[in-house]
Structure formats: structure tokens, C-alpha cells
């Protein structure tokens, strides 16, 4: 994964504010999403959300913090917590890595409503886990 200069500057700004170094950063329109180690999420947010509020005021964008997990299936489940998954399976194949997701109809509709977040999750899965495909049944 190669970060752009803008992303590096945002990661440095989070580090200066909270003393947490993000693994990745997405900046889209009026929002910045940081990917930080699961155990550092609280410190990144700060007491009463002060780190995020201060950083948001500084960069004039909304801030979202997503926890990083070592296993991509856990990353997907935890960051789409409103969705009840029947199963999530990670398959590492010769030329690609795929996550297979099984959902009932109600949760498929919920996932469609979470479309913007799903796009971010897909981008982060590709950049941090080299997963290019999510197949939904």
C-alpha cells in the first residue's frame, strides 16, 4: 500500500493530536476515515471525544475511526456491526483473496443502506489485506 502525501499529512495530524499512528487513512469529500489498531481506538478518540473534535476543527472535516483487526473477516464483521452475518469466510487463492459473506434478506437490505460505509470497508480491505472481492450470498 502506498499512501499519498495528503494521507500522510492527515495520519501525522492524528498522531500529533492523539499519539496514535493510523495504519491507513481515506479522505473523501468532507470526511476522513482513519484505520487504527483495535486497542488504540479509545486513545485516538480521546476523553469525551476531544482528540477527534480538535482534529476535526483543525482540518475542517468529519472524522471516523475504524478499528483494525489482524483477520479480515473480523475487520468486516466488527466494522459493519449493524449487519447480522450468517457466515463470513476468507479464502486465500492462488491469484486472489476473497471474502464470502452470507446474509438473510433483511440484512442484505441493511447492507444496501450502509453502501457508503461498505465502499470504505472494501477499499480498506483491498489496501490492508489485499482482498479485491467480497461475494455476498
PDB file of C-alpha atoms in Angstrom:
ATOM      1  CA  UNK A   1       0.000   0.000   0.000  1.00  0.00           C
ATOM      2  CA  UNK A   2       1.321   3.378  -0.964  1.00  0.00           C
ATOM      3  CA  UNK A   3      -0.018   6.470   0.792  1.00  0.00           C
ATOM      4  CA  UNK A   4      -0.407   9.822  -0.905  1.00  0.00           C
ATOM      5  CA  UNK A   5       1.113  12.981   0.596  1.00  0.00           C
ATOM      6  CA  UNK A   6      -2.323  14.195   1.722  1.00  0.00           C
ATOM      7  CA  UNK A   7      -2.977  10.934   3.582  1.00  0.00           C
ATOM      8  CA  UNK A   8       0.448  11.035   5.255  1.00  0.00           C
ATOM      9  CA  UNK A   9      -0.249  14.586   6.439  1.00  0.00           C
ATOM     10  CA  UNK A  10      -3.604  13.503   7.897  1.00  0.00           C
ATOM     11  CA  UNK A  11      -2.056  10.486   9.645  1.00  0.00           C
ATOM     12  CA  UNK A  12       0.601  12.789  11.114  1.00  0.00           C
ATOM     13  CA  UNK A  13      -2.106  15.203  12.287  1.00  0.00           C
ATOM     14  CA  UNK A  14      -3.894  12.347  14.107  1.00  0.00           C
ATOM     15  CA  UNK A  15      -0.588  11.258  15.647  1.00  0.00           C
ATOM     16  CA  UNK A  16       0.182  14.802  16.835  1.00  0.00           C
ATOM     17  CA  UNK A  17      -3.286  15.136  18.365  1.00  0.00           C
ATOM     18  CA  UNK A  18      -3.661  11.713  19.983  1.00  0.00           C
ATOM     19  CA  UNK A  19      -0.252   9.999  19.909  1.00  0.00           C
ATOM     20  CA  UNK A  20      -1.840   7.213  17.841  1.00  0.00           C
ATOM     21  CA  UNK A  21      -0.390   6.280  14.481  1.00  0.00           C
ATOM     22  CA  UNK A  22      -3.033   5.195  11.983  1.00  0.00           C
ATOM     23  CA  UNK A  23      -2.389   2.219   9.695  1.00  0.00           C
ATOM     24  CA  UNK A  24      -4.332   3.843   6.865  1.00  0.00           C
ATOM     25  CA  UNK A  25      -6.404   6.875   6.023  1.00  0.00           C
ATOM     26  CA  UNK A  26      -9.143   7.635   3.484  1.00  0.00           C
ATOM     27  CA  UNK A  27     -10.102  11.203   2.699  1.00  0.00           C
ATOM     28  CA  UNK A  28     -13.317  11.652   0.752  1.00  0.00           C
ATOM     29  CA  UNK A  29     -15.252  14.880   0.344  1.00  0.00           C
ATOM     30  CA  UNK A  30     -15.945  16.198   3.837  1.00  0.00           C
ATOM     31  CA  UNK A  31     -14.849  13.097   5.801  1.00  0.00           C
ATOM     32  CA  UNK A  32     -11.603  11.429   6.839  1.00  0.00           C
ATOM     33  CA  UNK A  33     -11.567   7.795   7.933  1.00  0.00           C
ATOM     34  CA  UNK A  34      -8.611   6.549   9.958  1.00  0.00           C
ATOM     35  CA  UNK A  35      -7.778   2.879  10.447  1.00  0.00           C
ATOM     36  CA  UNK A  36      -6.122   2.332  13.840  1.00  0.00           C
ATOM     37  CA  UNK A  37      -5.222  -0.732  15.889  1.00  0.00           C
ATOM     38  CA  UNK A  38      -8.209  -2.017  17.822  1.00  0.00           C
ATOM     39  CA  UNK A  39      -6.555  -1.376  21.194  1.00  0.00           C
ATOM     40  CA  UNK A  40      -5.768   2.259  20.287  1.00  0.00           C
ATOM     41  CA  UNK A  41      -9.252   3.368  19.192  1.00  0.00           C
ATOM     42  CA  UNK A  42     -10.120   4.882  22.600  1.00  0.00           C
ATOM     43  CA  UNK A  43      -6.885   6.844  22.764  1.00  0.00           C
ATOM     44  CA  UNK A  44      -7.380   8.072  19.183  1.00  0.00           C
ATOM     45  CA  UNK A  45     -10.865   9.340  20.059  1.00  0.00           C
ATOM     46  CA  UNK A  46      -9.748  10.851  23.373  1.00  0.00           C
ATOM     47  CA  UNK A  47     -11.607  11.584  26.568  1.00  0.00           C
ATOM     48  CA  UNK A  48     -15.132  12.749  25.695  1.00  0.00           C
ATOM     49  CA  UNK A  49     -14.070  12.682  22.032  1.00  0.00           C
ATOM     50  CA  UNK A  50     -11.737  15.652  22.463  1.00  0.00           C
ATOM     51  CA  UNK A  51      -8.967  14.384  20.154  1.00  0.00           C
ATOM     52  CA  UNK A  52     -11.422  13.852  17.321  1.00  0.00           C
ATOM     53  CA  UNK A  53     -13.223  17.146  17.932  1.00  0.00           C
ATOM     54  CA  UNK A  54      -9.948  19.083  17.956  1.00  0.00           C
ATOM     55  CA  UNK A  55      -8.650  17.350  14.839  1.00  0.00           C
ATOM     56  CA  UNK A  56     -11.969  17.810  13.068  1.00  0.00           C
ATOM     57  CA  UNK A  57     -11.887  21.545  13.808  1.00  0.00           C
ATOM     58  CA  UNK A  58      -8.265  21.736  12.676  1.00  0.00           C
ATOM     59  CA  UNK A  59      -8.765  20.044   9.297  1.00  0.00           C
ATOM     60  CA  UNK A  60     -12.396  21.157   8.797  1.00  0.00           C
ATOM     61  CA  UNK A  61     -13.644  17.632   8.080  1.00  0.00           C
ATOM     62  CA  UNK A  62     -15.649  14.975   9.897  1.00  0.00           C
ATOM     63  CA  UNK A  63     -13.539  12.205  11.426  1.00  0.00           C
ATOM     64  CA  UNK A  64     -14.308   8.493  11.582  1.00  0.00           C
ATOM     65  CA  UNK A  65     -12.103   5.990  13.403  1.00  0.00           C
ATOM     66  CA  UNK A  66     -12.299   2.335  12.383  1.00  0.00           C
ATOM     67  CA  UNK A  67     -10.526  -0.422  14.310  1.00  0.00           C
ATOM     68  CA  UNK A  68      -8.016  -2.651  12.514  1.00  0.00           C
ATOM     69  CA  UNK A  69      -8.093  -6.398  13.181  1.00  0.00           C
ATOM     70  CA  UNK A  70      -5.499  -8.949  12.094  1.00  0.00           C
ATOM     71  CA  UNK A  71      -8.147 -11.160  10.476  1.00  0.00           C
ATOM     72  CA  UNK A  72     -10.071  -9.632   7.559  1.00  0.00           C
ATOM     73  CA  UNK A  73     -13.269 -11.468   8.468  1.00  0.00           C
ATOM     74  CA  UNK A  74     -13.206  -9.890  11.919  1.00  0.00           C
ATOM     75  CA  UNK A  75     -12.496  -6.483  10.375  1.00  0.00           C
ATOM     76  CA  UNK A  76     -15.578  -6.847   8.181  1.00  0.00           C
ATOM     77  CA  UNK A  77     -17.859  -8.118  10.972  1.00  0.00           C
ATOM     78  CA  UNK A  78     -16.824  -5.511  13.547  1.00  0.00           C
ATOM     79  CA  UNK A  79     -16.924  -2.524  11.208  1.00  0.00           C
ATOM     80  CA  UNK A  80     -20.346  -3.443   9.852  1.00  0.00           C
ATOM     81  CA  UNK A  81     -21.740  -4.194  13.297  1.00  0.00           C
ATOM     82  CA  UNK A  82     -25.354  -3.326  12.362  1.00  0.00           C
ATOM     83  CA  UNK A  83     -25.349  -6.278   9.973  1.00  0.00           C
ATOM     84  CA  UNK A  84     -26.063  -9.775  11.296  1.00  0.00           C
ATOM     85  CA  UNK A  85     -23.912 -12.148   9.255  1.00  0.00           C
ATOM     86  CA  UNK A  86     -24.878 -15.803   8.840  1.00  0.00           C
ATOM     87  CA  UNK A  87     -21.271 -16.513   7.857  1.00  0.00           C
ATOM     88  CA  UNK A  88     -18.088 -14.768   6.761  1.00  0.00           C
ATOM     89  CA  UNK A  89     -15.367 -16.865   5.142  1.00  0.00           C
ATOM     90  CA  UNK A  90     -11.958 -15.743   3.969  1.00  0.00           C
ATOM     91  CA  UNK A  91     -10.371 -17.720   1.132  1.00  0.00           C
ATOM     92  CA  UNK A  92      -6.815 -17.192   0.012  1.00  0.00           C
ATOM     93  CA  UNK A  93      -6.431 -18.450  -3.528  1.00  0.00           C
ATOM     94  CA  UNK A  94      -3.521 -18.507  -5.934  1.00  0.00           C
ATOM     95  CA  UNK A  95      -4.146 -15.165  -7.648  1.00  0.00           C
ATOM     96  CA  UNK A  96      -6.717 -13.519  -5.401  1.00  0.00           C
ATOM     97  CA  UNK A  97      -8.124 -13.302  -1.934  1.00  0.00           C
ATOM     98  CA  UNK A  98     -11.900 -13.340  -1.486  1.00  0.00           C
ATOM     99  CA  UNK A  99     -14.348 -12.915   1.367  1.00  0.00           C
ATOM    100  CA  UNK A 100     -17.623 -14.808   1.050  1.00  0.00           C
ATOM    101  CA  UNK A 101     -20.489 -13.335   3.067  1.00  0.00           C
ATOM    102  CA  UNK A 102     -23.829 -14.976   3.715  1.00  0.00           C
ATOM    103  CA  UNK A 103     -26.769 -12.790   4.769  1.00  0.00           C
ATOM    104  CA  UNK A 104     -30.511 -13.153   5.104  1.00  0.00           C
ATOM    105  CA  UNK A 105     -32.766 -10.825   3.059  1.00  0.00           C
ATOM    106  CA  UNK A 106     -33.324  -8.370   5.907  1.00  0.00           C
ATOM    107  CA  UNK A 107     -29.588  -7.905   6.425  1.00  0.00           C
ATOM    108  CA  UNK A 108     -28.959  -7.611   2.680  1.00  0.00           C
ATOM    109  CA  UNK A 109     -31.283  -4.593   2.749  1.00  0.00           C
ATOM    110  CA  UNK A 110     -29.412  -3.175   5.750  1.00  0.00           C
ATOM    111  CA  UNK A 111     -26.136  -3.647   3.892  1.00  0.00           C
ATOM    112  CA  UNK A 112     -27.514  -1.719   0.911  1.00  0.00           C
ATOM    113  CA  UNK A 113     -28.399   1.135   3.277  1.00  0.00           C
ATOM    114  CA  UNK A 114     -24.787   1.071   4.532  1.00  0.00           C
ATOM    115  CA  UNK A 115     -23.487   1.438   0.966  1.00  0.00           C
ATOM    116  CA  UNK A 116     -21.102   4.347   1.675  1.00  0.00           C
ATOM    117  CA  UNK A 117     -19.556   2.543   4.614  1.00  0.00           C
ATOM    118  CA  UNK A 118     -19.334  -0.669   2.600  1.00  0.00           C
ATOM    119  CA  UNK A 119     -17.362   1.168  -0.102  1.00  0.00           C
ATOM    120  CA  UNK A 120     -14.883   2.372   2.544  1.00  0.00           C
ATOM    121  CA  UNK A 121     -14.625  -1.132   4.004  1.00  0.00           C
ATOM    122  CA  UNK A 122     -13.949  -2.582   0.535  1.00  0.00           C
ATOM    123  CA  UNK A 123     -11.228  -0.004  -0.120  1.00  0.00           C
ATOM    124  CA  UNK A 124      -9.608  -0.686   3.256  1.00  0.00           C
ATOM    125  CA  UNK A 125      -9.819  -4.465   2.723  1.00  0.00           C
ATOM    126  CA  UNK A 126      -8.036  -4.112  -0.597  1.00  0.00           C
ATOM    127  CA  UNK A 127      -5.359  -1.748   0.702  1.00  0.00           C
ATOM    128  CA  UNK A 128      -4.632  -3.514   4.000  1.00  0.00           C
ATOM    129  CA  UNK A 129      -5.497  -7.172   3.393  1.00  0.00           C
ATOM    130  CA  UNK A 130      -5.105  -7.387  -0.411  1.00  0.00           C
ATOM    131  CA  UNK A 131      -8.705  -8.576  -0.744  1.00  0.00           C
ATOM    132  CA  UNK A 132     -10.201  -7.450  -4.022  1.00  0.00           C
ATOM    133  CA  UNK A 133     -13.528  -9.273  -3.907  1.00  0.00           C
ATOM    134  CA  UNK A 134     -16.416  -9.607  -1.478  1.00  0.00           C
ATOM    135  CA  UNK A 135     -19.081 -12.070  -2.645  1.00  0.00           C
ATOM    136  CA  UNK A 136     -22.482 -11.825  -0.989  1.00  0.00           C
ATOM    137  CA  UNK A 137     -24.979 -14.710  -0.939  1.00  0.00           C
TER     138      UNK A 137
END
